[in-house]
Tab-separated table of C-alpha atoms in Angstrom:
chain	number	residue	atom	x	y	z
A	1	MET	CA	-0.008	-0.128	-0.080
A	2	TYR	CA	2.817	2.406	0.670
A	3	ASN	CA	4.252	1.695	-2.516
A	4	GLN	CA	1.124	2.567	-4.325
A	5	LEU	CA	0.442	5.637	-2.574
A	6	PHE	CA	3.826	7.094	-3.388
A	7	THR	CA	3.737	6.175	-6.887
A	8	ILE	CA	0.144	7.690	-7.413
A	9	HIS	CA	1.166	10.584	-5.359
A	10	GLY	CA	4.100	11.163	-7.816
A	11	SER	CA	2.087	10.457	-10.855
A	12	GLY	CA	-0.803	12.598	-9.629
A	13	MET	CA	1.676	15.489	-9.108
A	14	ILE	CA	3.572	15.397	-12.349
A	15	TYR	CA	0.930	13.939	-14.924
A	16	LEU	CA	-2.363	15.016	-13.495
A	17	VAL	CA	-1.624	18.343	-11.359
A	18	MET	CA	1.566	20.733	-12.123
A	19	THR	CA	1.836	19.705	-15.683
A	20	PRO	CA	-1.762	19.980	-16.891
A	21	PHE	CA	-2.502	22.901	-14.568
A	22	ALA	CA	0.463	24.879	-16.186
A	23	ILE	CA	-1.171	24.281	-19.656
A	24	GLY	CA	-4.591	25.010	-18.307
A	25	LEU	CA	-3.398	28.626	-17.114
A	26	GLY	CA	-2.187	29.084	-20.695
A	27	VAL	CA	-5.510	27.803	-22.285
A	28	TYR	CA	-7.657	30.679	-20.282
A	29	LEU	CA	-5.054	33.295	-20.269
A	30	VAL	CA	-3.089	33.787	-23.342
A	31	PRO	CA	-6.059	34.620	-25.733
A	32	LEU	CA	-7.266	37.274	-23.351
A	33	GLN	CA	-3.136	38.363	-22.979
A	34	ILE	CA	-3.001	38.704	-26.698
A	35	GLY	CA	-6.349	40.119	-27.558
A	36	ALA	CA	-7.711	37.047	-29.317
A	37	PRO	CA	-11.360	36.346	-29.074
A	38	ASN	CA	-11.061	32.783	-28.390
A	39	ILE	CA	-8.476	29.893	-28.215
A	40	ALA	CA	-7.211	28.491	-31.878
A	41	LEU	CA	-8.470	25.040	-32.326
A	42	PRO	CA	-11.201	24.685	-29.835
A	43	ARG	CA	-12.346	21.440	-30.470
A	44	THR	CA	-8.825	19.766	-30.246
A	45	THR	CA	-8.301	21.789	-26.870
A	46	LEU	CA	-11.625	20.200	-25.530
A	47	LEU	CA	-10.359	16.785	-26.905
A	48	GLY	CA	-7.172	17.219	-25.226
A	49	TYR	CA	-9.060	18.074	-21.719
A	50	TRP	CA	-11.334	15.092	-21.741
A	51	LEU	CA	-8.251	12.811	-22.643
A	52	TYR	CA	-6.576	14.270	-19.585
A	53	VAL	CA	-9.808	13.728	-17.528
A	54	THR	CA	-10.143	10.379	-18.746
A	55	GLY	CA	-6.460	9.333	-18.117
A	56	ALA	CA	-6.975	10.710	-14.419
A	57	VAL	CA	-9.759	8.764	-13.748
A	58	ILE	CA	-8.686	5.505	-15.088
A	59	MET	CA	-5.098	5.756	-13.272
A	60	LEU	CA	-6.961	6.544	-9.859
A	61	ALA	CA	-9.509	3.853	-10.294
A	62	GLY	CA	-6.397	1.357	-10.005
A	63	PHE	CA	-6.983	1.640	-6.383
A	64	VAL	CA	-10.107	-0.482	-6.511
A	65	THR	CA	-8.684	-3.322	-8.763
A	66	PRO	CA	-8.026	-6.651	-6.904
A	67	LEU	CA	-4.237	-6.031	-6.667
A	68	GLY	CA	-4.529	-2.366	-5.832
A	69	ALA	CA	-2.920	0.587	-8.012
A	70	HIS	CA	0.496	0.663	-9.468
A	71	ALA	CA	3.396	0.395	-7.361
A	72	ALA	CA	6.425	0.882	-9.217
A	73	GLY	CA	7.279	4.583	-9.011
A	74	TRP	CA	5.863	7.615	-11.002
A	75	PHE	CA	8.782	6.812	-13.552
A	76	SER	CA	8.413	3.027	-13.359
A	77	TYR	CA	11.449	1.423	-14.772
A	78	PRO	CA	11.588	-2.187	-16.245
A	79	PRO	CA	11.876	-4.786	-15.189
A	80	LEU	CA	10.117	-3.734	-11.823
A	81	ALA	CA	7.313	-2.435	-13.731
A	82	ASP	CA	6.680	-5.436	-16.471
A	83	ALA	CA	4.076	-8.159	-15.821
A	84	ARG	CA	6.364	-10.201	-13.783
A	85	TYR	CA	7.122	-7.828	-10.867
A	86	SER	CA	4.275	-5.576	-11.208
A	87	PRO	CA	1.239	-7.906	-11.945
A	88	GLY	CA	-2.546	-6.948	-12.066
A	89	LEU	CA	-4.732	-4.507	-13.757
A	90	GLY	CA	-4.178	-1.403	-11.560
A	91	SER	CA	-0.593	-1.375	-13.609
A	92	ASP	CA	-2.003	-1.644	-16.630
A	93	MET	CA	-4.537	1.342	-15.873
A	94	TRP	CA	-1.706	3.451	-14.948
A	95	LEU	CA	-0.002	2.776	-18.118
A	96	ALA	CA	-3.051	3.691	-20.203
A	97	GLY	CA	-3.989	6.783	-17.758
A	98	VAL	CA	-0.707	8.286	-18.136
A	99	PHE	CA	-0.932	7.643	-22.057
A	100	LEU	CA	-4.374	9.547	-22.324
A	101	ALA	CA	-3.509	12.393	-19.726
A	102	THR	CA	-0.034	13.031	-21.546
A	103	THR	CA	-1.922	12.636	-25.150
A	104	GLY	CA	-4.316	15.336	-23.784
A	105	VAL	CA	-1.718	17.709	-22.592
A	106	ILE	CA	-0.018	17.558	-25.969
A	107	LEU	CA	-3.304	18.595	-27.834
A	108	MET	CA	-3.774	21.497	-25.341
A	109	GLY	CA	-0.118	22.542	-25.822
A	110	TRP	CA	-0.354	22.601	-29.738
A	111	ALA	CA	-3.854	24.802	-29.195
A	112	VAL	CA	-2.021	27.259	-26.665
A	113	LEU	CA	0.968	27.617	-29.036
A	114	TRP	CA	-0.849	28.154	-32.230
A	115	THR	CA	-3.096	30.807	-30.493
A	116	ALA	CA	0.146	32.681	-29.302
A	117	LEU	CA	1.444	32.581	-33.043
A	118	ARG	CA	-1.570	33.273	-35.145
A	119	LYS	CA	-4.203	34.958	-33.260
A	120	ARG	CA	-2.511	38.124	-31.615
A	121	ALA	CA	-4.605	41.321	-31.873
A	122	GLU	CA	-3.413	44.271	-33.911
A	123	GLY	CA	-0.312	45.773	-32.597
A	124	MET	CA	0.432	42.621	-30.462
A	125	THR	CA	3.921	41.803	-32.132
A	126	MET	CA	5.827	38.841	-30.811
A	127	LEU	CA	7.903	41.183	-28.428
A	128	ARG	CA	4.948	42.804	-27.273
A	129	MET	CA	3.354	39.608	-25.778
A	130	PRO	CA	3.174	39.549	-21.938
A	131	LEU	CA	5.688	37.584	-20.022
A	132	PHE	CA	3.168	34.918	-19.449
A	133	SER	CA	2.041	34.465	-22.859
A	134	TRP	CA	5.866	34.068	-23.992
A	135	SER	CA	6.448	31.546	-21.050
A	136	MET	CA	3.738	29.529	-22.728
A	137	VAL	CA	5.512	29.727	-26.063
A	138	ALA	CA	8.516	28.187	-24.541
A	139	THR	CA	6.516	25.582	-22.485
A	140	THR	CA	4.391	24.286	-25.386
A	141	LEU	CA	7.815	24.150	-27.577
A	142	MET	CA	9.029	21.612	-24.852
A	143	VAL	CA	5.852	19.797	-24.641
A	144	ILE	CA	5.505	19.455	-28.265
A	145	GLY	CA	9.502	18.213	-28.568
A	146	SER	CA	9.570	15.894	-25.366
A	147	PHE	CA	6.234	14.447	-24.402
A	148	PRO	CA	5.836	12.049	-27.667
A	149	ALA	CA	9.134	10.358	-26.152
A	150	LEU	CA	7.266	9.599	-23.008
A	151	LEU	CA	4.315	7.987	-25.288
A	152	ALA	CA	6.904	5.795	-26.956
A	153	ALA	CA	8.345	5.094	-23.453
A	154	LEU	CA	4.962	3.617	-22.461
A	155	VAL	CA	4.628	1.855	-25.488
A	156	LEU	CA	7.758	0.275	-24.976
A	157	LEU	CA	6.531	-0.616	-21.548
A	158	GLY	CA	3.257	-2.038	-22.582
A	159	ILE	CA	4.951	-4.455	-24.834
A	160	GLY	CA	6.972	-5.386	-21.966
A	161	ARG	CA	4.234	-6.142	-19.861
A	162	ALA	CA	2.753	-8.359	-22.595
A	163	ASP	CA	5.913	-9.871	-23.174
A	164	PRO	CA	8.153	-9.693	-20.256
A	165	ALA	CA	11.450	-11.163	-21.829
A	166	VAL	CA	11.837	-7.875	-23.710
A	167	PHE	CA	13.233	-6.403	-20.714
A	168	ASP	CA	15.928	-9.340	-20.144
A	169	SER	CA	17.959	-7.203	-22.460
A	170	ASN	CA	19.887	-4.337	-21.033
A	171	LEU	CA	19.209	-2.442	-24.410
A	172	TRP	CA	15.822	-2.047	-23.738
A	173	THR	CA	15.843	-1.273	-20.022
A	174	ILE	CA	18.150	1.208	-20.681
A	175	GLY	CA	16.692	2.487	-23.879
A	176	TYR	CA	13.379	3.236	-21.767
A	177	GLN	CA	15.189	5.149	-19.179
A	178	HIS	CA	16.518	7.276	-22.156
A	179	LEU	CA	13.207	7.769	-23.466
A	180	PHE	CA	11.401	8.625	-20.149
A	181	TRP	CA	14.135	11.151	-19.031
A	182	PHE	CA	13.891	12.941	-22.445
A	183	TYR	CA	10.711	13.630	-21.254
A	184	GLY	CA	11.240	13.770	-17.577
A	185	HIS	CA	13.766	16.453	-17.548
A	186	PRO	CA	12.145	19.006	-20.028
A	187	VAL	CA	8.619	18.426	-17.935
A	188	VAL	CA	10.277	20.093	-14.885
A	189	TYR	CA	10.594	23.324	-16.836
A	190	VAL	CA	6.953	22.869	-18.348
A	191	MET	CA	6.183	22.807	-14.366
A	192	PHE	CA	8.356	26.085	-13.892
A	193	PHE	CA	8.274	28.479	-16.703
A	194	PRO	CA	4.374	29.296	-16.606
A	195	TYR	CA	4.506	29.876	-12.842
A	196	LEU	CA	7.621	31.654	-12.828
A	197	ALA	CA	6.114	33.960	-15.504
A	198	ALA	CA	3.050	34.445	-13.282
A	199	VAL	CA	5.114	35.348	-10.367
A	200	GLY	CA	6.818	38.010	-12.987
A	201	GLU	CA	3.420	39.175	-13.801
A	202	VAL	CA	2.522	39.400	-10.391
A	203	LEU	CA	5.767	41.044	-9.041
A	204	ALA	CA	5.581	43.614	-11.781
A	205	THR	CA	2.035	44.685	-11.119
A	206	PHE	CA	2.551	45.042	-6.980
A	207	ALA	CA	5.842	46.634	-7.570
A	208	ARG	CA	4.126	49.295	-9.726
A	209	ARG	CA	6.557	49.182	-12.788
A	210	PRO	CA	7.222	47.047	-15.969
A	211	PHE	CA	8.992	43.716	-15.546
A	212	PHE	CA	12.618	44.641	-15.565
A	213	GLY	CA	14.878	42.972	-18.176
A	214	PHE	CA	11.948	41.770	-20.342
A	215	ARG	CA	13.506	40.971	-23.655
A	216	LEU	CA	16.600	39.320	-21.987
A	217	THR	CA	14.107	37.102	-20.214
A	218	VAL	CA	12.476	36.288	-22.908
A	219	LEU	CA	15.598	35.153	-24.704
A	220	SER	CA	16.601	33.092	-21.590
A	221	LEU	CA	13.129	31.284	-21.695
A	222	LEU	CA	14.048	29.995	-25.314
A	223	VAL	CA	17.699	29.364	-24.326
A	224	PHE	CA	16.457	27.467	-21.192
A	225	ALA	CA	14.215	25.477	-23.144
A	226	GLY	CA	16.369	24.531	-25.905
A	227	LEU	CA	19.151	23.331	-23.223
A	228	SER	CA	16.368	21.439	-21.411
A	229	MET	CA	16.391	18.835	-24.254
A	230	SER	CA	20.075	18.043	-23.744
A	231	VAL	CA	20.241	17.382	-19.842
A	232	TRP	CA	18.087	14.229	-19.474
A	233	GLY	CA	21.271	11.803	-18.871
A	234	HIS	CA	22.007	13.274	-15.450
A	235	HIS	CA	19.218	11.400	-13.985
A	236	MET	CA	21.389	8.053	-15.019
A	237	PHE	CA	24.644	9.028	-13.656
A	238	THR	CA	24.469	5.978	-11.592
A	239	THR	CA	23.581	3.398	-14.152
A	240	GLY	CA	27.184	3.721	-15.867
A	241	GLN	CA	25.063	4.169	-19.151
A	242	ALA	CA	25.475	7.586	-19.685
A	243	ALA	CA	28.159	10.305	-20.637
A	244	ASN	CA	28.540	11.905	-17.207
A	245	ASP	CA	30.913	14.591	-18.258
A	246	TYR	CA	28.576	15.703	-20.984
A	247	TYR	CA	25.027	15.858	-19.167
A	248	SER	CA	26.841	17.297	-16.146
A	249	LEU	CA	28.292	20.210	-18.321
A	250	THR	CA	25.129	20.811	-20.039
A	251	SER	CA	23.126	20.738	-16.572
A	252	ILE	CA	25.362	23.289	-15.064
A	253	ALA	CA	25.150	25.486	-18.118
A	254	LEU	CA	21.346	26.035	-17.296
A	255	LEU	CA	22.691	28.340	-14.599
A	256	VAL	CA	23.247	30.677	-17.253
A	257	PRO	CA	19.434	31.584	-18.269
A	258	ALA	CA	18.280	30.475	-14.789
A	259	GLY	CA	20.449	33.185	-13.531
A	260	VAL	CA	19.155	35.870	-15.896
A	261	GLU	CA	15.537	35.001	-14.711
A	262	TYR	CA	16.243	35.266	-10.949
A	263	PHE	CA	18.025	38.539	-11.506
A	264	ALA	CA	15.068	39.691	-13.697
A	265	LEU	CA	12.562	38.725	-10.796
A	266	LEU	CA	14.942	40.665	-8.194
A	267	GLY	CA	15.326	43.689	-10.484
A	268	THR	CA	11.232	44.009	-10.473
A	269	VAL	CA	11.112	43.913	-7.141
A	270	LEU	CA	14.096	46.484	-6.202
A	271	GLY	CA	13.283	49.920	-6.845
A	272	GLY	CA	9.629	49.490	-6.908
A	273	ARG	CA	6.828	50.718	-4.872
A	274	LEU	CA	5.752	47.571	-3.083
A	275	VAL	CA	2.188	46.483	-2.299
A	276	PHE	CA	1.917	43.445	-0.041
A	277	ARG	CA	-1.429	41.861	-1.227
A	278	PRO	CA	-1.808	38.083	-1.068
A	279	PRO	CA	-0.691	37.441	-4.803
A	280	MET	CA	2.617	39.403	-3.966
A	281	LEU	CA	3.280	37.355	-0.801
A	282	PHE	CA	3.215	34.046	-2.592
A	283	ALA	CA	5.240	35.514	-5.442
A	284	LEU	CA	7.779	36.922	-3.113
A	285	ALA	CA	8.126	33.428	-1.356
A	286	PHE	CA	8.486	31.455	-4.682
A	287	ILE	CA	11.955	33.164	-5.196
A	288	PRO	CA	13.869	32.070	-2.382
A	289	GLN	CA	12.312	28.733	-1.921
A	290	PHE	CA	12.616	27.915	-5.525
A	291	LEU	CA	16.359	28.893	-5.297
A	292	ILE	CA	16.824	26.118	-3.116
A	293	GLY	CA	15.351	23.617	-5.338
A	294	GLY	CA	17.605	25.156	-8.451
A	295	LEU	CA	20.694	24.990	-6.423
A	296	THR	CA	20.446	21.444	-5.090
A	297	GLY	CA	19.504	20.426	-8.508
A	298	ILE	CA	23.007	21.621	-9.797
A	299	MET	CA	24.388	19.617	-6.815
A	300	VAL	CA	22.836	16.237	-7.853
A	301	GLY	CA	23.510	17.416	-11.682
A	302	THR	CA	27.034	16.821	-10.540
A	303	PRO	CA	28.083	13.019	-10.639
A	304	VAL	CA	30.425	13.092	-7.449
A	305	ILE	CA	27.542	14.641	-5.336
A	306	ASP	CA	24.724	12.627	-7.074
A	307	TYR	CA	26.599	9.085	-6.291
A	308	HIS	CA	26.034	10.040	-2.672
A	309	ALA	CA	22.613	11.596	-2.928
A	310	HIS	CA	21.038	9.261	-5.636
A	311	ASP	CA	17.755	7.560	-4.404
A	312	SER	CA	17.949	9.268	-1.074
A	313	TYR	CA	15.691	11.708	0.710
A	314	PHE	CA	18.273	14.378	-0.582
A	315	VAL	CA	16.531	13.894	-3.965
A	316	VAL	CA	12.993	14.120	-2.361
A	317	ALA	CA	13.865	17.257	-0.590
A	318	HIS	CA	15.342	18.734	-3.990
A	319	LEU	CA	12.236	17.686	-5.941
A	320	HIS	CA	9.519	19.013	-3.410
A	321	TYR	CA	11.523	22.319	-3.059
A	322	VAL	CA	11.145	22.726	-6.975
A	323	LEU	CA	7.392	21.537	-7.365
A	324	PHE	CA	5.833	22.500	-3.909
A	325	ALA	CA	8.086	25.205	-2.576
A	326	GLY	CA	8.503	26.551	-5.961
A	327	SER	CA	6.089	25.774	-8.431
A	328	ALA	CA	2.987	25.298	-6.271
A	329	PHE	CA	3.749	28.844	-4.731
A	330	GLY	CA	3.786	30.281	-8.064
A	331	LEU	CA	0.536	28.586	-9.017
A	332	PHE	CA	-1.164	30.021	-5.792
A	333	ALA	CA	0.188	33.519	-6.747
A	334	ALA	CA	-1.305	32.859	-10.042
A	335	PHE	CA	-4.547	31.819	-8.498
A	336	TYR	CA	-4.770	34.986	-6.060
A	337	PHE	CA	-3.780	37.166	-8.937
A	338	TRP	CA	-6.338	36.021	-11.677
A	339	PHE	CA	-9.075	34.706	-9.449
A	340	PRO	CA	-11.086	38.145	-9.254
A	341	LYS	CA	-10.921	38.075	-13.253
A	342	VAL	CA	-11.950	34.697	-13.618
A	343	THR	CA	-14.961	34.682	-11.038
A	344	GLY	CA	-15.454	38.227	-10.579
A	345	ALA	CA	-15.092	38.046	-6.907
A	346	MET	CA	-12.428	38.548	-4.341
A	347	LEU	CA	-11.054	36.095	-1.855
A	348	HIS	CA	-10.881	37.200	1.806
A	349	GLU	CA	-7.546	38.831	2.686
A	350	ARG	CA	-7.383	37.658	6.422
A	351	LEU	CA	-8.018	33.860	5.341
A	352	SER	CA	-5.602	34.407	2.217
A	353	HIS	CA	-2.940	35.579	4.800
A	354	ALA	CA	-3.554	32.417	6.871
A	355	HIS	CA	-3.043	30.401	4.007
A	356	PHE	CA	0.136	32.014	3.184
A	357	TRP	CA	1.589	31.679	6.459
A	358	LEU	CA	0.662	28.019	7.337
A	359	LEU	CA	2.016	27.300	3.934
A	360	VAL	CA	5.493	28.642	3.979
A	361	ALA	CA	5.742	27.107	7.723
A	362	GLY	CA	4.375	23.569	6.784
A	363	THR	CA	6.501	23.725	3.552
A	364	ASN	CA	10.107	24.449	4.935
A	365	LEU	CA	9.213	22.133	8.193
A	366	THR	CA	8.674	19.135	5.946
A	367	PHE	CA	11.031	19.553	3.303
A	368	LEU	CA	14.278	21.044	4.967
A	369	PRO	CA	14.883	18.140	7.226
A	370	MET	CA	14.626	15.757	4.295
A	371	PHE	CA	18.089	17.534	3.096
A	372	LEU	CA	19.627	16.314	6.328
A	373	LEU	CA	18.053	12.629	6.207
A	374	GLY	CA	19.247	12.202	2.646
A	375	HIS	CA	22.609	13.100	3.537
A	376	GLU	CA	22.652	10.806	6.410
A	377	GLY	CA	22.014	8.060	4.382
A	378	MET	CA	17.972	7.445	4.406
A	379	SER	CA	16.715	6.118	1.374
A	380	ARG	CA	13.377	7.119	-0.385
A	381	ARG	CA	10.674	4.639	-0.977
A	382	ILE	CA	11.413	2.638	1.973
A	383	VAL	CA	8.064	1.957	4.104
A	384	SER	CA	9.853	1.945	7.475
A	385	TYR	CA	13.372	2.867	9.055
A	386	ALA	CA	15.061	1.825	12.304
A	387	GLU	CA	14.837	4.272	15.176
A	388	PHE	CA	18.387	3.770	16.033
A	389	ASP	CA	19.520	5.240	12.890
A	390	GLY	CA	18.897	8.428	14.202
A	391	PHE	CA	16.003	9.451	11.627
A	392	GLY	CA	13.348	9.858	14.005
A	393	THR	CA	13.415	13.417	15.116
A	394	LEU	CA	13.710	14.487	11.737
A	395	ASN	CA	11.081	12.565	10.507
A	396	LEU	CA	8.844	13.639	13.124
A	397	LEU	CA	9.361	17.454	12.197
A	398	ALA	CA	8.670	16.620	8.596
A	399	SER	CA	5.482	14.958	9.534
A	400	ILE	CA	4.416	18.172	11.835
A	401	GLY	CA	5.240	20.033	8.889
A	402	ALA	CA	2.884	17.762	6.580
A	403	ALA	CA	0.021	18.190	9.218
A	404	LEU	CA	0.774	22.297	8.798
A	405	LEU	CA	0.470	21.791	4.920
A	406	ALA	CA	-2.684	19.913	5.130
A	407	VAL	CA	-4.222	22.712	7.542
A	408	ALA	CA	-2.977	25.468	5.088
A	409	MET	CA	-4.835	23.562	2.229
A	410	LEU	CA	-8.051	23.288	4.451
A	411	VAL	CA	-7.919	26.945	5.204
A	412	PHE	CA	-7.481	27.549	1.220
A	413	LEU	CA	-10.620	25.527	0.337
A	414	TYR	CA	-12.559	27.332	2.752
A	415	ASN	CA	-11.612	30.552	1.453
A	416	VAL	CA	-12.653	29.324	-1.824
A	417	TYR	CA	-15.748	28.514	-0.647
A	418	VAL	CA	-16.772	31.504	1.435
A	419	SER	CA	-15.661	33.661	-1.690
A	420	LEU	CA	-17.741	32.024	-3.882
A	421	ARG	CA	-20.851	31.407	-1.745
A	422	PHE	CA	-20.578	35.284	-0.375
A	423	PRO	CA	-19.090	36.981	-3.111
A	424	ARG	CA	-17.611	40.635	-2.835
A	425	PRO	CA	-17.528	42.027	-6.252
A	426	ALA	CA	-13.660	42.584	-7.446
A	427	GLY	CA	-14.500	45.016	-10.246
A	428	ASP	CA	-12.693	44.919	-13.878
A	429	ASP	CA	-9.070	45.763	-12.804
A	430	PRO	CA	-8.679	45.029	-8.942
A	431	TRP	CA	-4.593	45.140	-8.941
A	432	GLN	CA	-4.317	47.805	-11.519
A	433	GLY	CA	-2.956	44.933	-13.816
A	434	GLN	CA	-0.657	45.702	-16.686
A	435	THR	CA	-1.849	43.267	-19.292
A	436	LEU	CA	-5.101	42.883	-21.748
A	437	GLU	CA	-7.015	40.494	-19.581
A	438	TRP	CA	-7.467	43.288	-17.038
A	439	ALA	CA	-9.110	45.825	-19.785
A	440	THR	CA	-12.003	43.494	-20.097
A	441	THR	CA	-14.950	42.815	-17.859
A	442	SER	CA	-14.628	40.090	-15.073
A	443	PRO	CA	-15.376	37.589	-15.649
A	444	PRO	CA	-14.501	38.115	-19.358
A	445	PRO	CA	-17.483	38.021	-21.973
A	446	ARG	CA	-17.816	34.916	-24.494
A	447	LEU	CA	-15.536	36.690	-26.724
A	448	ASN	CA	-13.226	38.205	-24.459
A	449	PHE	CA	-13.612	41.512	-25.694
A	450	THR	CA	-16.780	43.623	-26.844
A	451	PRO	CA	-17.389	47.156	-28.918
A	452	GLU	CA	-18.421	48.628	-25.662
A	453	ARG	CA	-14.981	47.461	-23.952
A	454	PRO	CA	-12.635	47.579	-27.119
A	455	LEU	CA	-8.954	46.859	-26.613
A	456	PRO	CA	-6.817	49.474	-25.661
A	457	PRO	CA	-3.849	50.206	-27.968
A	458	VAL	CA	-0.835	47.566	-27.962
A	459	THR	CA	2.418	49.801	-27.478
A	460	SER	CA	4.564	47.223	-25.250
A	461	TYR	CA	4.397	44.120	-23.496
A	462	ALA	CA	2.357	46.091	-20.581
A	463	PRO	CA	-0.195	48.235	-22.743
A	464	LEU	CA	-2.241	49.194	-19.647
A	465	TYR	CA	0.771	50.525	-17.805
A	466	ASP	CA	1.330	52.580	-20.842
A	467	LEU	CA	-2.110	53.590	-20.956
A	468	ARG	CA	-1.965	54.706	-17.167
A	469	GLN	CA	1.368	56.446	-17.576
A	470	ARG	CA	-0.066	58.595	-20.733
A	471	ARG	CA	-3.042	59.723	-18.677
A	472	LEU	CA	-0.915	60.739	-15.860
A	473	ARG	CA	1.360	63.088	-18.193
A	474	GLU	CA	-1.900	64.081	-19.928
A	475	ARG	CA	-3.249	65.399	-16.381
A	476	ALA	CA	0.036	66.828	-15.445
A	477	GLU	CA	0.278	68.948	-18.754
A	478	ASP	CA	-3.303	69.993	-18.468
A	479	GLY	CA	-2.504	70.982	-14.850
A	480	ARG	CA	0.599	73.336	-16.165
A	481	ALA	CA	-1.721	74.465	-18.742
A	482	ASP	CA	-4.415	75.636	-16.242
């Protein structure tokens, strides 16, 4: 049961939550930000959504099968994941569920990319697209380029489940790993770029200034996306089947575009007139927490350190600082920022602050001790540990942190319920946003913009900021004339 729980937890986090939610943000926001009436390929988008939902249901339904859900980990290496060592319908359902969900994400990614490239409003050149829309271009390029490798790996695993003798050959067991990680590393950035860009939009709005280093950040996203396709082998250092020097070099090279993006976030904050509303709090917390995940990623991208940390709780801590302390905080920043636009209602401020502080405390209390546990040798994916190993105190702290996370999520859900049950009107632009979605009503009409609320002139990647600045200058000039 423990193996089933961590397998479906990891699979849910990667295949069903952080990845499709990132693409889902693009489906909703990109047409609004570029002034399009709707998304391109709407039926394809809808098909992708239902494939994702069907895949999720099939995967989770594995728990009700006679032998339970899949239990070989979210990456499901053969031969452990073949029919000899992972028998039962639950494993087959996991395979089908991941295949369908991933196919759905690919279709939705195509639609978002096509929208950004072909449906921009008049005056919306590529370099006038907002940061979030640019992040979706880079993200969907990775989806289209790397996600089919996962489908190929799943087909190979399916063949191996029908004929387990396939995986008696090292060629196919290692071949599966190469295919899987060719997907498995770019997907980290699919779960990073949209949330990073959402944080950038929030920081710029609540710093009351345009995003700092916009063009260089756009370039860094594209370079980052390209490099992401060249680092997959650092997950395989300990197999002896990868060119360690090459993959270590490409992994460390990621520091350059990542550094550009971090300095752009900091440059946006420094010198701004900061307003500390709930979206801003989550955006600010994202920066140091994701930095921990990024720096420890460079550590495990170095072979000599990875030999020690591989398959230990150090890797668990690193992954969760990337996907929870980082990307999930970016997701919450986006949620709090665009909730008024989607629903027309404001979330409650005090409950939002309670959710934020509980989440910060729970996140760091849960995952920081895991770095120490991994360094001391505690293995991941082990159901129990001996108390005399000295792991008890740190695990207790992590368990207390996990309880805080649960309380934080209950507060969040209660906040959403209360805010929708007893809505407080948000208005069309409660934050003084800078991009086109704030120029229409909340929630937007069917075709996003209407003749009564036409698009403002698009003069940069922050057209509403430009519009406010022009009005301020005009008022100042009128005052001087009077």
